[in-house]
Tab-separated table of C-alpha atoms in Angstrom:
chain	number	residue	atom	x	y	z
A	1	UNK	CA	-29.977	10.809	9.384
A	2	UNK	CA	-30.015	7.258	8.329
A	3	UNK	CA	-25.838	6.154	8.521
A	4	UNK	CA	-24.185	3.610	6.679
A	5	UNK	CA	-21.119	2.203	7.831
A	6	UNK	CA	-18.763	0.140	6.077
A	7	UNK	CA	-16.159	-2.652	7.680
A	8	UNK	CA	-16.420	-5.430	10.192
A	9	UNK	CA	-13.331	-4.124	12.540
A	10	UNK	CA	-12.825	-2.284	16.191
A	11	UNK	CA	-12.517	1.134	13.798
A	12	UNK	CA	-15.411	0.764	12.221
A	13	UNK	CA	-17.244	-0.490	15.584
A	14	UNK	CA	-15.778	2.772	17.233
A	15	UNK	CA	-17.337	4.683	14.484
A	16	UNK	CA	-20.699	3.445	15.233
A	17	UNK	CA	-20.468	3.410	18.731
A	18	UNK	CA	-19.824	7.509	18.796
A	19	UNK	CA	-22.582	7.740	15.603
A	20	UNK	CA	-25.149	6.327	18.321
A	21	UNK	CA	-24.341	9.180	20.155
A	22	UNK	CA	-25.469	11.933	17.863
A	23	UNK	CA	-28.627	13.144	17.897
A	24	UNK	CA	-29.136	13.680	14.075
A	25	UNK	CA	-28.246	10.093	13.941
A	26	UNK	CA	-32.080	7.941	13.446
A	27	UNK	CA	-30.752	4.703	12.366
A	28	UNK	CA	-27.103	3.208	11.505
A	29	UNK	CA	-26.478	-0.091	9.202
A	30	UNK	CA	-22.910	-1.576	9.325
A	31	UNK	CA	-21.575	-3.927	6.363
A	32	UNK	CA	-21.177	-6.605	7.453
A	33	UNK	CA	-20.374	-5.356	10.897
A	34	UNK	CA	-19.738	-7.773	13.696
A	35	UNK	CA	-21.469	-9.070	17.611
A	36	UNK	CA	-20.493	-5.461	18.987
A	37	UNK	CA	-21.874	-3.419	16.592
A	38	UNK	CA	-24.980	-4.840	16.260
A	39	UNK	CA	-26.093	-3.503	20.014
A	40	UNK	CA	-26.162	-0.435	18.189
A	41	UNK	CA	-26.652	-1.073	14.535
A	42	UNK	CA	-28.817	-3.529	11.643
A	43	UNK	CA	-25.896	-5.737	10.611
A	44	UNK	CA	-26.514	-6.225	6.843
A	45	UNK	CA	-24.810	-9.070	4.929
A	46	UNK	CA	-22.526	-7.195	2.207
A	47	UNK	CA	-18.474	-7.020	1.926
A	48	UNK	CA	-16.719	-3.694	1.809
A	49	UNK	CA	-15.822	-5.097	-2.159
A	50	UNK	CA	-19.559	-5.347	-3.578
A	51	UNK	CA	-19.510	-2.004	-4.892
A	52	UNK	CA	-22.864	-2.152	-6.924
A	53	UNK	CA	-24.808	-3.797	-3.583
A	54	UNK	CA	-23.460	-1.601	-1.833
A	55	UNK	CA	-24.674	1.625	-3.417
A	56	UNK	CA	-27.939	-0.008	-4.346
A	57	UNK	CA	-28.655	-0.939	-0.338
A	58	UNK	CA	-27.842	2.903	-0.131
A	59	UNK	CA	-30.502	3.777	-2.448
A	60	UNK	CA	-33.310	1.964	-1.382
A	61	UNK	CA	-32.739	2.071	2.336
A	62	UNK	CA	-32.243	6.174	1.435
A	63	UNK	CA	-28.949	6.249	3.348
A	64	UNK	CA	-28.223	10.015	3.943
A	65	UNK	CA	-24.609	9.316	4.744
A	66	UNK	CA	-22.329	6.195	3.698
A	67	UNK	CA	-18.501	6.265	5.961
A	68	UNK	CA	-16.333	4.036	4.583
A	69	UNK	CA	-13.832	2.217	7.185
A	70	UNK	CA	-11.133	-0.152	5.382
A	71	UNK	CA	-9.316	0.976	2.474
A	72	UNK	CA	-9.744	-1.750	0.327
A	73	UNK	CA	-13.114	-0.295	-1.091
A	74	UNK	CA	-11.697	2.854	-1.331
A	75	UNK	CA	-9.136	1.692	-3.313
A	76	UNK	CA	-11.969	0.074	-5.372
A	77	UNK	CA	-13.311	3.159	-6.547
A	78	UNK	CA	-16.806	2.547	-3.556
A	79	UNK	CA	-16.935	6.500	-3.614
A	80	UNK	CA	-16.758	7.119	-7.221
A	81	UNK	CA	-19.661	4.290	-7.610
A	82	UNK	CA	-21.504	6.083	-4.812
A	83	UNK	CA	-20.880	9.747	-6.475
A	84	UNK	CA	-22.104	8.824	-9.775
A	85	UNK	CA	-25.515	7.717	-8.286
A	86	UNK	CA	-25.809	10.981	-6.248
A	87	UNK	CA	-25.233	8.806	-3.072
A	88	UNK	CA	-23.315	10.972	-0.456
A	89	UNK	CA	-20.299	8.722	0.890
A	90	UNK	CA	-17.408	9.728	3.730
A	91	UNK	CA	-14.093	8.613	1.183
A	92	UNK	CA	-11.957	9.748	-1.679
A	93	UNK	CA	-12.522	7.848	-4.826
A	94	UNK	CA	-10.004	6.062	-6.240
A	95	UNK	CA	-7.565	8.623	-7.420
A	96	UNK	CA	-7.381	9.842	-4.342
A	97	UNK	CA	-7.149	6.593	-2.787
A	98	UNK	CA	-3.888	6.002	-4.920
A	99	UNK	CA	-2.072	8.254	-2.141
A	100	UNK	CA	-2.743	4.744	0.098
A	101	UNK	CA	-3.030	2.145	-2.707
A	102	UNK	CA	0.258	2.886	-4.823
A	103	UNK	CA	3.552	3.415	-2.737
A	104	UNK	CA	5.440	4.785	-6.086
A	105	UNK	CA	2.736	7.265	-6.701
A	106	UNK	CA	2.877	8.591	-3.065
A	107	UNK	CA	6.292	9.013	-3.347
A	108	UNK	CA	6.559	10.394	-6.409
A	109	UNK	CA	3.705	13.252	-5.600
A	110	UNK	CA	5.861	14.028	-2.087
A	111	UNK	CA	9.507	14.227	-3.910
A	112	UNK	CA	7.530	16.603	-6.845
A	113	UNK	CA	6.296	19.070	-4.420
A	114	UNK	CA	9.038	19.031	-1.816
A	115	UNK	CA	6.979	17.194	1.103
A	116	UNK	CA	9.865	15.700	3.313
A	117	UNK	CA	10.014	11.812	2.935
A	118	UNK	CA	13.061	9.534	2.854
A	119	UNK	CA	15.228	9.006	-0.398
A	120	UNK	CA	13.793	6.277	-2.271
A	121	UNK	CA	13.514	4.776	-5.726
A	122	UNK	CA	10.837	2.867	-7.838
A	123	UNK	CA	11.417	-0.406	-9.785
A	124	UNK	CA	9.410	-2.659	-12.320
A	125	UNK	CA	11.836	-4.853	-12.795
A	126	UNK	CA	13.526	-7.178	-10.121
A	127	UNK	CA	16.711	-7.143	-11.534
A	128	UNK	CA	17.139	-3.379	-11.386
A	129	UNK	CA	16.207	-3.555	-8.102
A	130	UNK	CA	18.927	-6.220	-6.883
A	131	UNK	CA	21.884	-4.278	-8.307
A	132	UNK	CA	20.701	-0.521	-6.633
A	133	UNK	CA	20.622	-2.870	-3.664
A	134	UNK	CA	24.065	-3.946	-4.320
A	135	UNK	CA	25.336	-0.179	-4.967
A	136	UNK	CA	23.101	1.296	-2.307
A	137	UNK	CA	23.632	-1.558	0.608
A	138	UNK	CA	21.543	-1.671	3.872
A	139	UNK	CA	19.303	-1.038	5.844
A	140	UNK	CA	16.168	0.174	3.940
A	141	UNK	CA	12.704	-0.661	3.676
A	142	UNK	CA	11.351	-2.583	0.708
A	143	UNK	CA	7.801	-1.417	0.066
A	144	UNK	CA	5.465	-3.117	-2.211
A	145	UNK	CA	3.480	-0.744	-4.427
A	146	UNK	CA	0.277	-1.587	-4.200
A	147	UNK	CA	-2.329	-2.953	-1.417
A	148	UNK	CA	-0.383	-6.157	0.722
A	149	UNK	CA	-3.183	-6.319	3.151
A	150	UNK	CA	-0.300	-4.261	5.918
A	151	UNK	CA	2.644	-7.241	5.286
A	152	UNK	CA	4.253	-5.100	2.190
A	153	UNK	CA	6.717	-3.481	3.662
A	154	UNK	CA	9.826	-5.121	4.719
A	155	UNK	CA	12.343	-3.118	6.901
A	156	UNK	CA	16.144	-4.813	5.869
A	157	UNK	CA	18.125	-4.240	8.495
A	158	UNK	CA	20.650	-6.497	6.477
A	159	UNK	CA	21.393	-6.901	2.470
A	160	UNK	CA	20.116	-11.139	2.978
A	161	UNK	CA	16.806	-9.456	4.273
A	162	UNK	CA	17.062	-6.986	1.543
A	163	UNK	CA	17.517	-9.125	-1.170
A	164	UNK	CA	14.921	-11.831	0.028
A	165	UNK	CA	12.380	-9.337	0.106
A	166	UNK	CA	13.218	-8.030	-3.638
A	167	UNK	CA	12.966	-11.777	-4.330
A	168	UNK	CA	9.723	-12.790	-2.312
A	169	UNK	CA	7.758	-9.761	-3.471
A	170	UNK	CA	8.844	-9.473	-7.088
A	171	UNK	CA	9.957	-13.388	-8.450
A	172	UNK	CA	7.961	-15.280	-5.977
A	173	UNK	CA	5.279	-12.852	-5.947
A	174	UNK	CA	3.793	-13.548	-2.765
A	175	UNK	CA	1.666	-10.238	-3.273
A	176	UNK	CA	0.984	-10.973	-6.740
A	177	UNK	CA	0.464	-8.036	-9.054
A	178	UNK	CA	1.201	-5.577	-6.094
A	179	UNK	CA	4.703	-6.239	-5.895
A	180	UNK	CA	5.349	-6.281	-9.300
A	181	UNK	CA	6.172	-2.572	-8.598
A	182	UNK	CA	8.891	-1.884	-5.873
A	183	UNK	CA	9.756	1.161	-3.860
A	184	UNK	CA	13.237	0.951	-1.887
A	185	UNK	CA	13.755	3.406	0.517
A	186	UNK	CA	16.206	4.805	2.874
A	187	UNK	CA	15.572	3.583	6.286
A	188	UNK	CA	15.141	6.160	8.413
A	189	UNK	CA	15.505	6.006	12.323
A	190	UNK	CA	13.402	8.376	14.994
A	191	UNK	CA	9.629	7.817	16.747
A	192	UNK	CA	6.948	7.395	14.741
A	193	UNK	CA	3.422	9.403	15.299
A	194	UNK	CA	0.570	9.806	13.478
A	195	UNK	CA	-1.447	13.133	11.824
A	196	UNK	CA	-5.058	12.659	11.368
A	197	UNK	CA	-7.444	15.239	9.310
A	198	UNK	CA	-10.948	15.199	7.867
A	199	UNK	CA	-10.418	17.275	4.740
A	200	UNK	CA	-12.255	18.034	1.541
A	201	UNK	CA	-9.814	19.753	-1.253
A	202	UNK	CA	-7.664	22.000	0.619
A	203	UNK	CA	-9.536	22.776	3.570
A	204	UNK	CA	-8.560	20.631	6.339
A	205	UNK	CA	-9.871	19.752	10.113
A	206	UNK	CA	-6.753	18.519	12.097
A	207	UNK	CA	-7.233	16.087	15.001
A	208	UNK	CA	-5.264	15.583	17.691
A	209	UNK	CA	-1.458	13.275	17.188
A	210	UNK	CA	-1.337	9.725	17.980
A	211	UNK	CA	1.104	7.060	18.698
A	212	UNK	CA	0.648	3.450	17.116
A	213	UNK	CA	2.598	0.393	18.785
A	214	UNK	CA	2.954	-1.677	15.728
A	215	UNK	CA	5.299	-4.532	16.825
A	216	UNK	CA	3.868	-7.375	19.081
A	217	UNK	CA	5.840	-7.239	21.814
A	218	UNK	CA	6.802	-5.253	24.306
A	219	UNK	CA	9.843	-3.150	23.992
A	220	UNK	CA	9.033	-3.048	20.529
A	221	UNK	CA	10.260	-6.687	19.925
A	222	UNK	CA	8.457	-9.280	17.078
A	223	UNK	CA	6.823	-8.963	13.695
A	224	UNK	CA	5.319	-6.143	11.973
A	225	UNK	CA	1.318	-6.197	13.664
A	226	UNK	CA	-1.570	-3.958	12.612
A	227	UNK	CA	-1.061	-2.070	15.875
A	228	UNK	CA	-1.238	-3.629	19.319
A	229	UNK	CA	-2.305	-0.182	20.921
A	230	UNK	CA	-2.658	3.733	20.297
A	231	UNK	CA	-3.270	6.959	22.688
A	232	UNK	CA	-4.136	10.357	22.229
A	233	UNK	CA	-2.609	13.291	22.435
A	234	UNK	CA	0.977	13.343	22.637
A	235	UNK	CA	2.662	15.452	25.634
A	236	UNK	CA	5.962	15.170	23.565
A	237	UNK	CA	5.217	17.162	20.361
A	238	UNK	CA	4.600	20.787	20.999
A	239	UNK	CA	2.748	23.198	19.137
A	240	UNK	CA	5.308	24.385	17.355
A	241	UNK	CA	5.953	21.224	16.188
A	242	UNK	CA	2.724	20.186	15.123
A	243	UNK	CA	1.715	23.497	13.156
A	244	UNK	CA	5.104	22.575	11.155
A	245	UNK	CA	3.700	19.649	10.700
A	246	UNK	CA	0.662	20.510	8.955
A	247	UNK	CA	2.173	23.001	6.886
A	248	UNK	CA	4.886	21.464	5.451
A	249	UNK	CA	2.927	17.992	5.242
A	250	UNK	CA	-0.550	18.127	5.692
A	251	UNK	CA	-1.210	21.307	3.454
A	252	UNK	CA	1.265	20.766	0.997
A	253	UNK	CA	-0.079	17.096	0.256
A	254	UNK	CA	-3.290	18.709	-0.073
A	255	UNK	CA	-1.875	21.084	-2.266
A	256	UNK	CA	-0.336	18.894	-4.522
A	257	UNK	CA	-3.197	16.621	-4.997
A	258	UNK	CA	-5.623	19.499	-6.222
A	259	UNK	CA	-2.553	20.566	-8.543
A	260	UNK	CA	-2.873	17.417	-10.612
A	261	UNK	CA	-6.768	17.685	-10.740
A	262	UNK	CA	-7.717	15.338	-8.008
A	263	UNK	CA	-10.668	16.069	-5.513
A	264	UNK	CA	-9.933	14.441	-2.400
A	265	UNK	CA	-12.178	14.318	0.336
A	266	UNK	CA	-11.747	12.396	3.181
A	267	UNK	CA	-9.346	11.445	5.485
A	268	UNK	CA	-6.039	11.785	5.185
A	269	UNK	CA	-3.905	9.625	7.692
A	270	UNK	CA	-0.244	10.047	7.883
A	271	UNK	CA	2.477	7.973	9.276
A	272	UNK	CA	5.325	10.411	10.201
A	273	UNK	CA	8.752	10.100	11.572
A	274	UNK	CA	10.408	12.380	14.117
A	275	UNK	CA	13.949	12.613	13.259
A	276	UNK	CA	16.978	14.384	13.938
A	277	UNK	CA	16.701	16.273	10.466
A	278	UNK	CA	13.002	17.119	10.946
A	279	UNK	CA	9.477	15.762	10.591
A	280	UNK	CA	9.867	12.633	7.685
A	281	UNK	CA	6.591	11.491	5.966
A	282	UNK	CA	7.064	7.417	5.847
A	283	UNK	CA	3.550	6.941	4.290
A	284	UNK	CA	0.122	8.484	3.550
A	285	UNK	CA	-3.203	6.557	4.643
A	286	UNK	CA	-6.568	7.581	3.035
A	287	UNK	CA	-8.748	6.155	6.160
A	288	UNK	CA	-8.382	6.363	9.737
A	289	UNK	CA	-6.294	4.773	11.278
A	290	UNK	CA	-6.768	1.405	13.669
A	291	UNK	CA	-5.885	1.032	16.507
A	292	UNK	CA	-5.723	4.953	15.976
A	293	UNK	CA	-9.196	5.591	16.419
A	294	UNK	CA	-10.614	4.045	19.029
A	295	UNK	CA	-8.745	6.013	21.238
A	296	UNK	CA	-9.796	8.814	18.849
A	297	UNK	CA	-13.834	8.009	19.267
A	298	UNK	CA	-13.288	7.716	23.371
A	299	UNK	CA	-11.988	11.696	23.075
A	300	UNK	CA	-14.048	12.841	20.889
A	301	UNK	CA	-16.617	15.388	22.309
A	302	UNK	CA	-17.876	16.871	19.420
A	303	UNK	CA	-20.834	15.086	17.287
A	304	UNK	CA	-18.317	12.571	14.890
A	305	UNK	CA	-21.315	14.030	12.162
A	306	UNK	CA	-20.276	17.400	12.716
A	307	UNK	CA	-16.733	16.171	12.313
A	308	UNK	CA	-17.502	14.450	9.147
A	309	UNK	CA	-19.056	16.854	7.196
A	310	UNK	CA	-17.033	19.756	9.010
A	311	UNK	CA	-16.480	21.253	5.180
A	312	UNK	CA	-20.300	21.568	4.124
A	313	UNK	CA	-21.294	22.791	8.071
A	314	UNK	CA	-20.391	25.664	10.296
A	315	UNK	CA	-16.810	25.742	11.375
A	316	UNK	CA	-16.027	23.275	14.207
A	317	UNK	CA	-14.537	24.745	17.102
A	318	UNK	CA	-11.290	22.957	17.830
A	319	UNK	CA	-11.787	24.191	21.761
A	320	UNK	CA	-14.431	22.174	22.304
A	321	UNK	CA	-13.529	19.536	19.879
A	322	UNK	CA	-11.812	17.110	22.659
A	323	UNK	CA	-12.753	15.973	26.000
A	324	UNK	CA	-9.935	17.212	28.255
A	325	UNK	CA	-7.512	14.451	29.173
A	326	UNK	CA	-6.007	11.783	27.359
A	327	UNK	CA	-7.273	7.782	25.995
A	328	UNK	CA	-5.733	4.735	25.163
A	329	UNK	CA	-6.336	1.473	23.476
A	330	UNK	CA	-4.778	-2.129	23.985
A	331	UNK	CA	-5.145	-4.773	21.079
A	332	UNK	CA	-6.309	-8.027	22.466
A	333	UNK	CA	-4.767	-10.451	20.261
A	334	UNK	CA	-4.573	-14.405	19.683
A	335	UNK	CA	-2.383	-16.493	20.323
A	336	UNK	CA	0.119	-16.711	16.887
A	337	UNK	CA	-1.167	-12.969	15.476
A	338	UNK	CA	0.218	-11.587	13.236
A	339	UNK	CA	1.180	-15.557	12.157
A	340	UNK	CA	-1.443	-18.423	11.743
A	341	UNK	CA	-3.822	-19.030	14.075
A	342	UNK	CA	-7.142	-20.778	15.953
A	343	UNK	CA	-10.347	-18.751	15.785
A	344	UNK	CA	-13.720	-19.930	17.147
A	345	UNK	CA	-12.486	-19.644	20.930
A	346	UNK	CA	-14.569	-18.626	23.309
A	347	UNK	CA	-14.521	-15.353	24.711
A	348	UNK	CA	-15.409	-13.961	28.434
A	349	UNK	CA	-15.495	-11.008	30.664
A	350	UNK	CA	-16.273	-8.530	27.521
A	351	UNK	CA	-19.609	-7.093	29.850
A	352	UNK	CA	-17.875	-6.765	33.061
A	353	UNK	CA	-14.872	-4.756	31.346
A	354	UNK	CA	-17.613	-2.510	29.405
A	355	UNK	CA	-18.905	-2.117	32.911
A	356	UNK	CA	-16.111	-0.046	34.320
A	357	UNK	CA	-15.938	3.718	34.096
A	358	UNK	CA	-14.866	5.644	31.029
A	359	UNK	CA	-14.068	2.484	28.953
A	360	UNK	CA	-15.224	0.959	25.919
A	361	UNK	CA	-14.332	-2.511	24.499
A	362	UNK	CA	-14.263	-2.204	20.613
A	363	UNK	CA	-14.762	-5.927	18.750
A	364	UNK	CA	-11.897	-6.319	16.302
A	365	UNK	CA	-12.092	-10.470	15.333
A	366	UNK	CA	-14.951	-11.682	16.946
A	367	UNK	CA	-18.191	-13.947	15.779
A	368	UNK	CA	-21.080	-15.272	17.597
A	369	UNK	CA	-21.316	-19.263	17.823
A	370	UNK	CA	-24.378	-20.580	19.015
A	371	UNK	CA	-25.085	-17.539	20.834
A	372	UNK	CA	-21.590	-17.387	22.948
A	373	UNK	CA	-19.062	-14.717	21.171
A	374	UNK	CA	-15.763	-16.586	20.112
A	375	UNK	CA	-12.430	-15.096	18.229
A	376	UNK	CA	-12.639	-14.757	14.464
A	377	UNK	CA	-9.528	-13.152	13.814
A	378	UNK	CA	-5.751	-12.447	14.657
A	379	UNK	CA	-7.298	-8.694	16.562
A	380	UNK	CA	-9.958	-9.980	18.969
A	381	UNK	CA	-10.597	-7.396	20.900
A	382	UNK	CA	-9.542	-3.224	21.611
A	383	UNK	CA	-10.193	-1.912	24.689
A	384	UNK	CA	-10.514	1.761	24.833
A	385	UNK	CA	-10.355	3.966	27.801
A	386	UNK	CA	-9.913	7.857	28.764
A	387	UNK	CA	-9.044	9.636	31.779
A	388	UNK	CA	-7.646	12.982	33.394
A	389	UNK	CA	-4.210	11.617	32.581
A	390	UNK	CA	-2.309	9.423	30.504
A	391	UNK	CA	-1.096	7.478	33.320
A	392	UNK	CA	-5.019	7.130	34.663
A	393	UNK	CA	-6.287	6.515	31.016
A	394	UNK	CA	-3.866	3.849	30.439
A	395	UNK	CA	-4.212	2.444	33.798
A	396	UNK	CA	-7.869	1.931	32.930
A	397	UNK	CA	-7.519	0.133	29.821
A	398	UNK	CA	-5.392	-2.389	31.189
A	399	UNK	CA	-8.018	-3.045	34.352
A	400	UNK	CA	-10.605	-3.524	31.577
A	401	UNK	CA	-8.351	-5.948	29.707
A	402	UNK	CA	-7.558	-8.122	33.118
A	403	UNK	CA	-11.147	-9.044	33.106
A	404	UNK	CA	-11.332	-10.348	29.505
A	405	UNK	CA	-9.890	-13.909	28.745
A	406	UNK	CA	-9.734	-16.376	26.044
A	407	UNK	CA	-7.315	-18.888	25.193
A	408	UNK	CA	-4.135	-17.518	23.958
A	409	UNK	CA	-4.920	-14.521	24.538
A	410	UNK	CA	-2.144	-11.729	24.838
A	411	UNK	CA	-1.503	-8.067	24.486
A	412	UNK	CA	1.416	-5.796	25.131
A	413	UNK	CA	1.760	-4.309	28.799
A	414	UNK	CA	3.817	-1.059	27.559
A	415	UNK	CA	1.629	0.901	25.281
A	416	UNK	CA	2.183	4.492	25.537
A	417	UNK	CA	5.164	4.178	27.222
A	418	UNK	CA	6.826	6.945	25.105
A	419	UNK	CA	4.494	9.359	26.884
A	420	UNK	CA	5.333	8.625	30.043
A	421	UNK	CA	9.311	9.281	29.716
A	422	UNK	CA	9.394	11.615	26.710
A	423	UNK	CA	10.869	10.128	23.475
């Protein structure tokens, strides 16, 4: 099989790392890709948003399989594009994608069919929205509706906070037309994991739970991040639990998307809260998730084809699905992330941590400059590890992350420390 893969980021380099792997795999292209990537793959010079180049590279290279990483092309429509020209593509199209791309829709689907989520309501105009605030008082979270590249959504522990970010998103419009719509929601307080399944209508292949680490510090301290760090699975949600979880969640969502007519294939990727009243959704993703799947990819012993087209191909066996044990992956960030900051640093000690047993450093940020790698972003690096344990998976990642330096560099010592002591 000749692979396309679409995205320039540690996901999307974890994805064609495990594709190498496969045996029905011939050739893999990545778009645009990055320096890690290309020990495995043809780099090609096209952005996830050039739908047309896109699909017509597919064509005449006679890509069997295009997986699509960010959501930003999905949002686009890339799989309807691809569809149309018979092209076979690993996505939802866009009305699908809508589940990611509009925050009001999402909700609106979950409330309609009963999927547990926190109170919440929608607003086009930012008047409306200052006097519920005013009646309603804090904390909440201010969501912008549509795509805010991860920034749009503001948790207000305070009414000032509140109110700025009604201001900010809808007068100011720092996110231009996708905070003209706002969703304000109750705040809702618990730990936060994350469901994962490969799905085409209703049928559904669940992966094991994850934990993000989304602030930048430890402790959970600073700003809002991408996600410093992940690991995989989670010793404190138990089977019970999780088969809850993907009936009352998982299923239903599914459910409730084919009731209004739309096919979604895909991934669906959702953020869930743990909480004294039961399992709350806080939002649905249509991709996987990063740092989510690197650890995923270092897990993963079945063929990640297999696992993509699981609906058109015998059954997978979920017993043989995982690697026994647990992984882990650490964010290696620069110096200012998720603020401003430099790029073109250099970067060393990336072979010597790939060295070392049962690790894998994913590129995140990174370019090549005259033939040395350098930063290229505010996510360098992940560094991805697995082991009989947490506690030896983790412990792993962190050895592979003491021999990588660059200026500035810094990443959070306490990732999956939730694991070690419960919730």
């Amino acid at each position: 099989m000749h692979i396309l893969v679409i995205g320039s980021g540690a996901r999307e380099h974890a994805f064609v790392w495990k594709l190498a792997q496969s045996r029905q795999v011939t050739h893999i292209c990545a778009a645009p890709g990055n320096p890690g990537m290309a020990a495995y793959a043809e780099c090609i010079p096209l952005e996830g948003k050039q739908l047309s180049e896109l699909a017509d590279f597919a064509e005449r290279r006679h890509v069997d399989l295009t997986v699509v990483g960010p959501e930003v092309p999905l949002f686009a429509g890339i799989a309807d594009v691809f569809h149309q020209r018979g092209l076979r593509i690993f996505g939802p199209g866009a009305a699908g994608a809508a589940l990611e791309g509009s925050k009001a829709f999402a909700k609106e689907l979950m409330t309609s069919a009963g999927i547990p989520t926190a109170q919440h309501r929608t607003f086009t105009r930012a008047d409306d929205a200052l006097a519920y605030l005013e009646e309603h008082g804090a904390p909440v979270v201010v969501k912008a509706d549509g795509n805010a590249a991860g920034k749009g959504a503001i948790v207000a522990l305070d009414m000032q906070t509140a109110r700025d970010a009604v201001y900010q998103m809808m007068m100011k419009r720092i996110f231009g037309a996708a905070g003209d719509t706002v969703v304000i929601e109750d705040y809702l307080q618990g730990v936060e994991i994350g469901s994962t399944v490969v799905c085409k209508g209703t049928h559904y292949l669940p992966l094991a739970l994850t934990q993000d680490h989304k602030r930048a510090l430890d402790g959970d301290q600073g700003l809002n991040t991408g996600g410093m760090g992940a690991f995989t699975p989670l010793p404190f949600v138990d089977k019970a639990s999780e088969a809850q979880l993907l009936r009352t969640i998982v299923a239903a969502t599914l459910q409730a998307l084919q009731a209004r007519g739309i096919a979604f294939s895909g991934v669906l990727y959702s953020n869930i809260m743990l909480t004294e009243r039961g399992l709350m959704v806080l939002e649905h993703n249509t991709r996987f998730g990063d740092p989510e799947t690197q650890a995923l990819m270092m897990l993963l012993q079945e063929d990640l084809i297999n696992v993509l087209e699981f609906a058109e191909r015998l059954p997978v066996k979920l017993s043989t699905l995982w690697r026994p044990g647990y992984a882990a992956s650490i964010t290696l960030a620069s110096k200012g992330y998720p603020g401003k900051y430099r790029t073109g640093i250099p970067i060393m000690g990336v072979e010597e941590a790939n060295h070392l047993e049962k690790v894998q450093v994913f590129h995140a940020g990174t370019a090549l400059q005259d033939g040395h790698l350098v930063t290229a972003g505010g996510r360098v690096l992940s560094v991805a590890a697995r082991g009989e344990t947490l506690q030896e998976a983790v412990a792993r990642a962190y050895e592979a992350a003491a021999h990588i330096s660059f200026e500035g560099m810094y990443y959070r010592h306490d990732i999956a420390h939730r694991g070690f002591v419960g919730v």
